[in-house]
Short mmCIF file of C-alpha atoms in Angstrom, two decimals:
data_model
loop_
_atom_site.label_atom_id
_atom_site.label_comp_id
_atom_site.label_asym_id
_atom_site.label_seq_id
_atom_site.Cartn_x
_atom_site.Cartn_y
_atom_site.Cartn_z
CA UNK R 1 0.00 0.00 0.00
CA UNK R 2 1.43 3.37 -1.03
CA UNK R 3 2.15 5.85 1.72
CA UNK R 4 -0.24 8.78 1.94
CA UNK R 5 1.30 12.17 1.20
CA UNK R 6 0.31 13.43 4.64
CA UNK R 7 2.24 10.57 6.30
CA UNK R 8 5.33 11.31 4.20
CA UNK R 9 5.08 15.01 5.06
CA UNK R 10 4.73 14.16 8.74
CA UNK R 11 7.90 12.09 8.63
CA UNK R 12 9.77 14.91 6.92
CA UNK R 13 8.68 17.30 9.66
CA UNK R 14 9.19 14.89 12.55
CA UNK R 15 12.62 16.12 13.67
CA UNK R 16 11.37 19.69 14.04
CA UNK R 17 8.21 18.51 15.80
CA UNK R 18 10.23 16.46 18.30
CA UNK R 19 12.49 19.42 19.02
CA UNK R 20 9.47 21.53 19.96
CA UNK R 21 7.93 18.69 22.00
CA UNK R 22 9.83 15.41 22.64
CA UNK R 23 6.48 13.74 23.36
CA UNK R 24 4.74 15.21 20.31
CA UNK R 25 3.67 11.72 19.15
CA UNK R 26 2.92 10.36 22.63
CA UNK R 27 5.54 7.61 22.63
CA UNK R 28 6.99 8.80 25.97
CA UNK R 29 3.70 8.96 27.87
CA UNK R 30 3.88 5.46 29.37
CA UNK R 31 7.48 5.88 30.60
CA UNK R 32 6.34 8.04 33.54
CA UNK R 33 9.21 10.49 33.14
CA UNK R 34 9.19 13.79 34.97
CA UNK R 35 7.99 16.95 33.19
CA UNK R 36 6.97 15.20 29.98
CA UNK R 37 4.64 17.43 27.93
CA UNK R 38 1.32 16.17 26.64
CA UNK R 39 1.13 14.52 23.24
CA UNK R 40 -0.14 16.53 20.30
CA UNK R 41 -0.70 13.62 17.88
CA UNK R 42 -0.91 10.01 19.01
CA UNK R 43 1.38 7.85 16.86
CA UNK R 44 3.27 4.96 18.47
CA UNK R 45 4.65 1.84 16.80
CA UNK R 46 3.65 2.73 13.24
CA UNK R 47 4.87 -0.10 10.95
CA UNK R 48 3.45 1.16 7.66
CA UNK R 49 6.92 2.26 6.48
CA UNK R 50 9.28 -0.21 8.17
CA UNK R 51 8.91 -3.26 10.38
CA UNK R 52 11.22 -5.48 12.39
CA UNK R 53 10.18 -8.99 11.32
CA UNK R 54 12.81 -11.43 12.65
CA UNK R 55 15.59 -11.83 15.20
CA UNK R 56 18.13 -14.68 15.16
CA UNK R 57 21.45 -15.60 16.76
CA UNK R 58 24.38 -17.79 15.76
CA UNK R 59 25.94 -19.29 18.91
CA UNK R 60 29.19 -20.19 17.13
CA UNK R 61 29.88 -16.73 15.68
CA UNK R 62 28.10 -14.75 18.44
CA UNK R 63 26.34 -12.62 15.82
CA UNK R 64 22.85 -11.38 16.71
CA UNK R 65 20.84 -10.29 13.67
CA UNK R 66 17.57 -8.49 13.02
CA UNK R 67 15.71 -8.36 9.70
CA UNK R 68 13.91 -5.13 8.80
CA UNK R 69 11.36 -4.92 5.99
CA UNK R 70 11.12 -1.57 4.18
CA UNK R 71 7.59 -1.23 2.81
CA UNK R 72 7.26 2.10 0.96
CA UNK R 73 8.87 3.97 -1.93
CA UNK R 74 9.03 7.34 -0.20
CA UNK R 75 9.13 8.79 3.26
CA UNK R 76 12.80 8.12 3.94
CA UNK R 77 14.28 11.59 3.51
CA UNK R 78 15.14 11.75 -0.18
CA UNK R 79 16.52 9.67 -3.04
CA UNK R 80 19.87 7.90 -3.31
CA UNK R 81 21.69 11.18 -4.05
CA UNK R 82 20.70 12.59 -0.64
CA UNK R 83 21.67 11.72 2.93
CA UNK R 84 18.33 9.91 3.31
CA UNK R 85 17.60 8.79 6.86
CA UNK R 86 18.53 6.08 9.36
CA UNK R 87 16.93 2.90 10.65
CA UNK R 88 18.12 1.94 14.15
CA UNK R 89 17.79 -1.33 16.07
CA UNK R 90 18.73 -1.55 19.75
CA UNK R 91 19.12 -4.98 21.35
CA UNK R 92 18.32 -6.00 24.94
CA UNK R 93 18.68 -9.42 26.58
CA UNK R 94 16.89 -10.86 29.60
CA UNK R 95 18.93 -13.76 30.99
CA UNK R 96 16.03 -15.06 33.04
CA UNK R 97 15.96 -12.71 36.02
CA UNK R 98 13.57 -10.16 34.53
CA UNK R 99 16.29 -7.54 33.96
CA UNK R 100 16.89 -6.24 30.45
CA UNK R 101 20.61 -5.78 29.65
CA UNK R 102 21.43 -3.27 26.90
CA UNK R 103 23.78 -4.88 24.36
CA UNK R 104 24.01 -1.95 21.97
CA UNK R 105 22.56 -0.51 18.80
CA UNK R 106 23.11 -1.00 15.08
CA UNK R 107 21.54 0.56 12.02
CA UNK R 108 21.65 1.32 8.32
CA UNK R 109 21.05 4.24 5.98
CA UNK R 110 17.83 4.28 3.98
CA UNK R 111 16.39 6.48 1.21
CA UNK R 112 13.49 6.71 -1.23
CA UNK R 113 13.31 4.18 -4.07
CA UNK R 114 12.14 4.17 -7.70
CA UNK R 115 10.41 0.78 -7.27
CA UNK R 116 7.56 -0.53 -5.15
CA UNK R 117 8.82 -3.94 -4.01
CA UNK R 118 9.45 -4.31 -0.25
CA UNK R 119 13.13 -4.63 0.66
CA UNK R 120 14.67 -6.81 3.39
CA UNK R 121 17.69 -5.54 5.31
CA UNK R 122 19.78 -7.35 7.91
CA UNK R 123 21.53 -5.52 10.74
CA UNK R 124 23.76 -7.19 13.32
CA UNK R 125 25.83 -6.79 16.45
CA UNK R 126 28.47 -9.06 17.96
CA UNK R 127 27.03 -10.25 21.25
CA UNK R 128 29.13 -10.55 24.39
CA UNK R 129 26.96 -12.90 26.48
CA UNK R 130 26.77 -12.03 30.17
CA UNK R 131 26.09 -15.64 31.15
CA UNK R 132 27.13 -19.08 29.96
CA UNK R 133 26.77 -22.61 31.29
CA UNK R 134 28.49 -25.93 30.72
CA UNK R 135 26.94 -28.22 28.14
CA UNK R 136 25.58 -30.62 30.77
CA UNK R 137 23.99 -27.82 32.81
CA UNK R 138 20.76 -25.96 32.15
CA UNK R 139 21.24 -24.12 28.82
CA UNK R 140 21.34 -20.34 28.76
CA UNK R 141 18.31 -19.28 26.69
CA UNK R 142 17.92 -15.51 27.03
CA UNK R 143 15.03 -13.55 25.61
CA UNK R 144 15.97 -10.84 23.12
CA UNK R 145 14.03 -7.62 22.81
CA UNK R 146 14.88 -5.56 19.73
CA UNK R 147 13.54 -2.05 19.17
CA UNK R 148 13.38 -0.68 15.62
CA UNK R 149 13.11 3.09 15.28
CA UNK R 150 13.19 5.26 12.18
CA UNK R 151 15.54 8.27 12.31
CA UNK R 152 15.59 8.41 16.13
CA UNK R 153 18.08 6.23 17.96
CA UNK R 154 16.39 4.26 20.76
CA UNK R 155 17.82 5.66 24.01
CA UNK R 156 20.18 3.36 25.93
CA UNK R 157 19.00 1.43 28.98
CA UNK R 158 15.32 2.10 28.28
CA UNK R 159 13.92 -1.31 27.25
CA UNK R 160 10.31 -0.15 27.61
CA UNK R 161 10.75 2.75 25.18
CA UNK R 162 8.39 2.73 22.19
CA UNK R 163 9.31 4.16 18.78
CA UNK R 164 7.09 6.50 16.79
CA UNK R 165 7.83 4.67 13.53
CA UNK R 166 9.02 1.11 14.03
CA UNK R 167 8.24 -1.68 16.48
CA UNK R 168 9.49 -3.97 19.22
CA UNK R 169 10.01 -7.71 18.80
CA UNK R 170 10.99 -10.45 21.28
CA UNK R 171 12.54 -13.82 20.53
CA UNK R 172 14.39 -16.53 22.50
CA UNK R 173 17.94 -17.52 21.56
CA UNK R 174 20.55 -20.04 22.70
CA UNK R 175 24.01 -19.12 24.02
CA UNK R 176 26.99 -21.35 23.19
CA UNK R 177 28.09 -23.40 26.23
CA UNK R 178 31.48 -22.85 27.80
CA UNK R 179 34.36 -24.84 26.42
CA UNK R 180 34.22 -28.29 28.04
CA UNK R 181 37.89 -27.99 29.06
CA UNK R 182 37.18 -24.78 30.98
CA UNK R 183 34.12 -26.35 32.58
CA UNK R 184 36.17 -29.25 33.92
CA UNK R 185 38.87 -26.91 35.20
CA UNK R 186 36.24 -25.06 37.21
CA UNK R 187 34.88 -28.35 38.54
CA UNK R 188 38.32 -29.52 39.60
CA UNK R 189 39.43 -26.37 41.42
CA UNK R 190 37.49 -27.32 44.55
CA UNK R 191 38.61 -30.96 44.38
CA UNK R 192 42.26 -29.95 44.25
CA UNK R 193 41.84 -27.49 47.10
CA UNK R 194 42.69 -24.31 45.22
CA UNK R 195 41.22 -21.08 46.54
CA UNK R 196 42.83 -18.92 43.87
CA UNK R 197 44.43 -20.07 40.64
CA UNK R 198 48.19 -19.58 40.82
CA UNK R 199 50.24 -19.83 37.61
CA UNK R 200 52.49 -22.41 39.25
CA UNK R 201 49.48 -24.71 39.71
CA UNK R 202 48.26 -24.61 36.11
CA UNK R 203 50.11 -27.85 35.30
CA UNK R 204 48.41 -29.57 38.24
CA UNK R 205 44.99 -28.41 37.05
CA UNK R 206 45.71 -29.45 33.48
CA UNK R 207 46.86 -32.91 34.56
CA UNK R 208 43.65 -33.41 36.53
CA UNK R 209 41.49 -32.36 33.59
CA UNK R 210 43.33 -34.55 31.09
CA UNK R 211 42.36 -37.63 33.13
CA UNK R 212 38.71 -36.85 32.55
CA UNK R 213 36.89 -38.55 29.66
CA UNK R 214 36.46 -36.56 26.44
CA UNK R 215 33.12 -34.93 25.58
CA UNK R 216 30.27 -37.34 24.92
CA UNK R 217 30.23 -38.71 21.37
CA UNK R 218 27.32 -38.08 19.07
CA UNK R 219 24.44 -40.45 19.90
CA UNK R 220 24.25 -43.60 17.82
CA UNK R 221 21.25 -44.40 15.69
CA UNK R 222 19.96 -46.92 18.23
CA UNK R 223 19.63 -44.19 20.87
CA UNK R 224 18.03 -41.74 18.45
CA UNK R 225 15.42 -44.24 17.24
CA UNK R 226 14.65 -45.35 20.80
CA UNK R 227 13.69 -41.78 21.71
CA UNK R 228 11.87 -41.16 18.42
CA UNK R 229 9.64 -44.25 18.68
CA UNK R 230 8.07 -42.77 21.79
CA UNK R 231 6.87 -39.83 19.67
CA UNK R 232 5.55 -40.97 16.27
CA UNK R 233 6.55 -42.36 12.87
CA UNK R 234 7.58 -38.93 11.63
CA UNK R 235 10.07 -38.66 14.48
CA UNK R 236 11.46 -42.08 13.55
CA UNK R 237 11.87 -40.98 9.93
CA UNK R 238 13.57 -37.85 11.20
CA UNK R 239 15.98 -39.90 13.29
CA UNK R 240 17.10 -42.20 10.50
CA UNK R 241 17.01 -39.57 7.74
CA UNK R 242 20.69 -38.47 7.82
CA UNK R 243 21.90 -42.07 7.48
CA UNK R 244 19.30 -42.91 4.82
CA UNK R 245 20.14 -39.75 2.85
CA UNK R 246 23.82 -40.63 2.94
CA UNK R 247 23.06 -44.12 1.66
CA UNK R 248 20.77 -42.76 -1.07
CA UNK R 249 23.60 -40.56 -2.31
CA UNK R 250 25.96 -43.54 -2.49
CA UNK R 251 24.38 -47.03 -2.26
CA UNK R 252 27.88 -48.56 -2.16
CA UNK R 253 28.78 -46.76 1.08
CA UNK R 254 29.50 -49.66 3.45
CA UNK R 255 29.69 -47.37 6.49
CA UNK R 256 26.21 -46.03 5.74
CA UNK R 257 24.81 -49.56 5.56
CA UNK R 258 26.47 -50.44 8.86
CA UNK R 259 25.03 -47.30 10.48
CA UNK R 260 21.52 -48.57 9.71
CA UNK R 261 22.14 -51.94 11.38
CA UNK R 262 20.55 -50.89 14.72
CA UNK R 263 17.19 -50.58 12.96
CA UNK R 264 16.89 -54.37 12.92
CA UNK R 265 16.48 -54.37 16.70
CA UNK R 266 13.38 -52.19 16.34
CA UNK R 267 11.92 -54.08 13.38
CA UNK R 268 11.59 -50.85 11.38
CA UNK R 269 10.64 -51.18 7.73
CA UNK R 270 12.20 -48.31 5.79
CA UNK R 271 10.08 -49.09 2.75
CA UNK R 272 7.06 -47.41 4.37
CA UNK R 273 8.99 -44.15 4.20
CA UNK R 274 9.58 -44.54 0.46
CA UNK R 275 7.09 -41.85 -0.56
CA UNK R 276 8.56 -39.40 1.94
CA UNK R 277 12.04 -39.95 0.53
CA UNK R 278 11.09 -40.07 -3.15
CA UNK R 279 8.66 -37.14 -3.16
CA UNK R 280 9.91 -34.48 -0.75
CA UNK R 281 7.56 -31.71 0.31
CA UNK R 282 8.28 -28.64 2.39
CA UNK R 283 8.03 -29.77 6.01
CA UNK R 284 8.23 -27.16 8.76
CA UNK R 285 7.35 -29.39 11.71
CA UNK R 286 10.82 -29.06 13.20
CA UNK R 287 12.31 -25.91 11.66
CA UNK R 288 11.23 -23.02 9.48
CA UNK R 289 13.00 -20.27 7.56
CA UNK R 290 11.11 -17.06 8.35
CA UNK R 291 13.22 -14.20 6.93
CA UNK R 292 16.08 -13.51 4.54
CA UNK R 293 17.88 -10.23 3.96
CA UNK R 294 21.11 -8.41 3.12
CA UNK R 295 23.47 -6.71 5.55
CA UNK R 296 24.47 -4.08 3.02
CA UNK R 297 27.37 -2.61 5.02
CA UNK R 298 29.05 -5.98 5.62
CA UNK R 299 27.90 -7.65 2.37
CA UNK R 300 26.35 -10.67 4.12
CA UNK R 301 23.20 -12.57 3.22
CA UNK R 302 21.29 -13.67 6.33
CA UNK R 303 18.59 -16.24 7.00
CA UNK R 304 16.60 -16.50 10.25
CA UNK R 305 15.53 -20.01 11.32
CA UNK R 306 13.03 -21.00 14.01
CA UNK R 307 13.67 -24.28 15.86
CA UNK R 308 10.30 -25.54 17.08
CA UNK R 309 10.72 -28.81 19.00
CA UNK R 310 12.82 -30.12 21.88
CA UNK R 311 14.20 -33.17 20.04
CA UNK R 312 14.91 -34.36 16.54
CA UNK R 313 18.24 -32.57 16.06
CA UNK R 314 20.69 -35.47 16.63
CA UNK R 315 22.03 -34.78 20.09
CA UNK R 316 22.32 -32.53 23.12
CA UNK R 317 24.65 -29.57 23.61
CA UNK R 318 27.32 -32.01 24.80
CA UNK R 319 27.02 -33.85 21.50
CA UNK R 320 27.52 -33.01 17.87
CA UNK R 321 23.93 -32.12 17.06
CA UNK R 322 23.06 -31.34 13.45
CA UNK R 323 23.10 -28.54 10.90
CA UNK R 324 20.44 -26.32 9.40
CA UNK R 325 21.69 -25.48 5.90
CA UNK R 326 20.61 -22.43 3.91
CA UNK R 327 21.35 -22.12 0.19
CA UNK R 328 21.10 -18.56 -1.16
CA UNK R 329 20.14 -17.39 -4.65
CA UNK R 330 19.93 -13.91 -6.15
CA UNK R 331 18.06 -12.84 -9.27
CA UNK R 332 19.31 -9.58 -10.80
CA UNK R 333 16.81 -9.74 -13.63
CA UNK R 334 17.99 -12.65 -15.75
CA UNK R 335 17.27 -15.63 -13.51
CA UNK R 336 18.41 -17.14 -10.23
CA UNK R 337 22.17 -17.24 -9.58
CA UNK R 338 23.51 -19.59 -6.89
CA UNK R 339 25.54 -17.68 -4.27
CA UNK R 340 26.53 -20.50 -1.92
CA UNK R 341 25.43 -22.43 1.15
CA UNK R 342 25.90 -21.72 4.84
CA UNK R 343 24.70 -23.37 8.05
CA UNK R 344 24.06 -23.04 11.77
CA UNK R 345 24.39 -25.90 14.26
CA UNK R 346 21.39 -26.91 16.40
CA UNK R 347 20.78 -29.42 19.20
CA UNK R 348 18.10 -31.12 21.24
CA UNK R 349 17.06 -28.50 23.81
CA UNK R 350 13.97 -28.00 25.92
CA UNK R 351 12.82 -25.04 23.82
CA UNK R 352 10.58 -22.32 25.26
CA UNK R 353 7.16 -21.58 23.82
CA UNK R 354 7.73 -19.91 20.46
CA UNK R 355 10.89 -21.90 19.80
CA UNK R 356 14.52 -20.83 19.54
CA UNK R 357 15.70 -18.47 16.81
CA UNK R 358 18.97 -18.86 14.93
CA UNK R 359 20.67 -17.10 12.04
CA UNK R 360 23.20 -18.10 9.40
CA UNK R 361 25.14 -15.74 7.13
CA UNK R 362 26.91 -16.00 3.78
CA UNK R 363 29.41 -13.45 2.36
CA UNK R 364 28.47 -12.05 -1.04
CA UNK R 365 30.06 -9.63 -3.52
CA UNK R 366 27.59 -7.45 -5.42
CA UNK R 367 30.10 -5.04 -7.00
CA UNK R 368 29.54 -6.44 -10.51
CA UNK R 369 25.85 -5.51 -10.26
CA UNK R 370 26.19 -2.01 -8.79
CA UNK R 371 25.13 0.86 -11.04
CA UNK R 372 26.55 4.36 -11.31
CA UNK R 373 26.17 6.89 -8.52
CA UNK R 374 22.55 7.71 -7.58
CA UNK R 375 21.10 4.71 -9.45
CA UNK R 376 19.86 2.19 -6.90
CA UNK R 377 19.42 -1.39 -8.06
CA UNK R 378 17.61 -4.35 -6.58
CA UNK R 379 17.71 -8.13 -6.68
CA UNK R 380 15.39 -10.92 -5.66
CA UNK R 381 16.75 -13.06 -2.81
CA UNK R 382 15.80 -16.66 -2.09
CA UNK R 383 16.89 -18.81 0.83
CA UNK R 384 16.29 -22.57 0.87
CA UNK R 385 16.44 -24.25 4.29
CA UNK R 386 17.34 -27.94 4.54
CA UNK R 387 18.06 -29.90 7.71
CA UNK R 388 21.03 -32.31 7.88
CA UNK R 389 21.62 -32.39 4.10
CA UNK R 390 22.74 -29.32 2.10
CA UNK R 391 20.33 -28.23 -0.65
CA UNK R 392 21.48 -29.26 -4.10
CA UNK R 393 23.45 -26.36 -5.66
CA UNK R 394 22.20 -24.52 -8.74
CA UNK R 395 18.65 -25.73 -8.17
CA UNK R 396 16.63 -22.65 -7.12
CA UNK R 397 13.41 -24.69 -7.00
CA UNK R 398 14.92 -27.43 -4.83
CA UNK R 399 12.45 -28.91 -2.32
CA UNK R 400 14.04 -30.27 0.87
CA UNK R 401 12.64 -33.10 2.97
CA UNK R 402 12.92 -30.95 6.08
CA UNK R 403 12.69 -27.18 5.73
CA UNK R 404 11.25 -24.61 3.35
CA UNK R 405 12.22 -21.50 1.41
CA UNK R 406 11.74 -17.75 1.72
CA UNK R 407 11.92 -14.91 -0.84
CA UNK R 408 12.29 -11.14 -0.61
CA UNK R 409 14.00 -8.24 -2.40
CA UNK R 410 17.29 -6.57 -1.47
CA UNK R 411 18.83 -3.24 -2.39
CA UNK R 412 21.91 -3.28 -4.62
CA UNK R 413 23.65 -0.08 -3.55
CA UNK R 414 24.92 2.28 -6.24
CA UNK R 415 28.62 2.88 -6.84
CA UNK R 416 30.38 5.69 -4.97
CA UNK R 417 30.43 9.15 -6.49
CA UNK R 418 33.04 9.49 -9.22
CA UNK R 419 33.25 5.78 -10.04
CA UNK R 420 32.52 4.91 -13.66
CA UNK R 421 31.48 1.31 -14.40
CA UNK R 422 34.27 -0.48 -16.26
CA UNK R 423 37.01 1.93 -15.16
CA UNK R 424 39.21 0.86 -12.23
CA UNK R 425 38.88 3.42 -9.45
CA UNK R 426 40.22 3.14 -5.89
CA UNK R 427 37.82 4.71 -3.38
CA UNK R 428 38.28 5.60 0.29
CA UNK R 429 34.86 4.81 1.76
CA UNK R 430 35.17 5.39 5.50
CA UNK R 431 37.51 6.75 8.17
CA UNK R 432 37.06 5.54 11.72
CA UNK R 433 33.75 3.90 10.69
CA UNK R 434 32.45 7.26 9.44
CA UNK R 435 31.50 7.57 5.78
CA UNK R 436 33.79 10.00 3.95
CA UNK R 437 30.67 11.87 2.80
CA UNK R 438 29.95 12.70 6.47
CA UNK R 439 33.37 14.25 7.17
CA UNK R 440 33.65 17.99 6.48
CA UNK R 441 36.60 19.92 5.09
CA UNK R 442 37.91 20.66 8.58
CA UNK R 443 38.08 16.95 9.41
CA UNK R 444 35.04 16.75 11.69
CA UNK R 445 32.48 13.94 11.41
CA UNK R 446 28.72 14.37 11.69
CA UNK R 447 25.87 11.87 11.51
CA UNK R 448 25.44 8.13 11.95
CA UNK R 449 28.41 5.80 11.62
CA UNK R 450 28.66 2.91 9.19
CA UNK R 451 26.48 0.28 10.82
CA UNK R 452 24.73 2.91 12.95
CA UNK R 453 26.48 1.96 16.20
CA UNK R 454 27.14 5.60 17.14
CA UNK R 455 26.36 9.15 16.02
CA UNK R 456 29.04 11.82 15.60
CA UNK R 457 28.50 15.52 16.33
CA UNK R 458 31.40 17.66 15.07
CA UNK R 459 33.66 14.80 16.20
CA UNK R 460 37.42 14.93 15.49
CA UNK R 461 39.64 11.90 14.91
CA UNK R 462 42.50 10.74 17.11
CA UNK R 463 44.64 7.74 18.00
CA UNK R 464 44.60 4.67 15.79
CA UNK R 465 42.08 5.26 13.01
CA UNK R 466 40.83 2.57 10.64
CA UNK R 467 40.63 3.46 6.94
CA UNK R 468 38.41 1.36 4.69
CA UNK R 469 38.11 1.45 0.93
CA UNK R 470 37.60 -0.57 -2.20
CA UNK R 471 38.79 -0.83 -5.76
CA UNK R 472 35.99 -0.71 -8.33
CA UNK R 473 36.20 -1.80 -11.94
#
């Protein structure tokens, strides 16, 4: 639905209106702050222009990602030749005690577009978890609250703040357990009688830990099927699927045949699963791909996966578990082009209501498809989710046995000013995470940083400063 002119005009005037009255739109009323003026126009959590649709976390990389859907052509502060505006996402975590911990903000620049298709953006932070547990303890499953706000950075340490344009979203994630070696060191400190770790005693601690057995191996098929039979036939098929899929790919694989030997003890007839194996259909009983998008600043394609059940993922956090694979495709106008496959590891966990939310990312280079300065491009993005077995490459219509697919559009950013397609041009893009375009002639930076993690106000540079650039051809 196209944005009404009055809504676009209101967004253009919003900064001035908020200067005259910080509660002009009424989004501060419920915070019970002192001396807050009355609202003039009630507008809180408007998602007609942008909406936060997904949150996911990768325990291995510690990257927490949000997907934002941009819904309109205009209302973002001008076209690609202007400064446009900013979309901000602030992340909070509740580790189970009811206290929201501020983990920082990220964001991206946005502008008006010459096309109507909704665009999906990814924005991420590197999470520094405040709590961890050992793999055989209760898992750390914090709740994430993300707050999306257009052109106004959500204030720090205010988890109940509501945006004027934007929304809040909550999802549960899983934190990577501590390294098993560290866990056993901590367990052994008391046994050895150490009150404080002294460097001279490190060898003693190490020797004690080495005597311990290694981490538990991945569960064998017998154990998996035993648990699955208590559920239903679908769970049994799920349990044997990785071994069956491996055998289907290579019927001469002796190891794969041997892996299926435990099935004889349960008198399981694999032939009754023939239709399931021969005619795969999208199955989202266990996992589902909800969102895909592009982190434009870091050139990463992201997919957000929901894990729905407590078992069916080939092992606990002390075991190997399994992989959720995502194959990515992009269509720049002449058909789907395979970009590659990525994955995130998952395990059997007592998931909270609403499941656990994960993300997987894939690096991508879009330089060959970028147009000259001020000309914004777009591409169709498709992610195909498949559990345990990677999706077949170069098959954009591939249907997995377990999983599904998700489509959206992404922005293909234009080339920097002065770069001519086909002519090699080195370009300095940012200094100290500030876009060169936002640094004045006197050397002072103003505006949002690359990634939106901070805002500069006549800020100078000092100390070690990172320069980033690219060579375009």
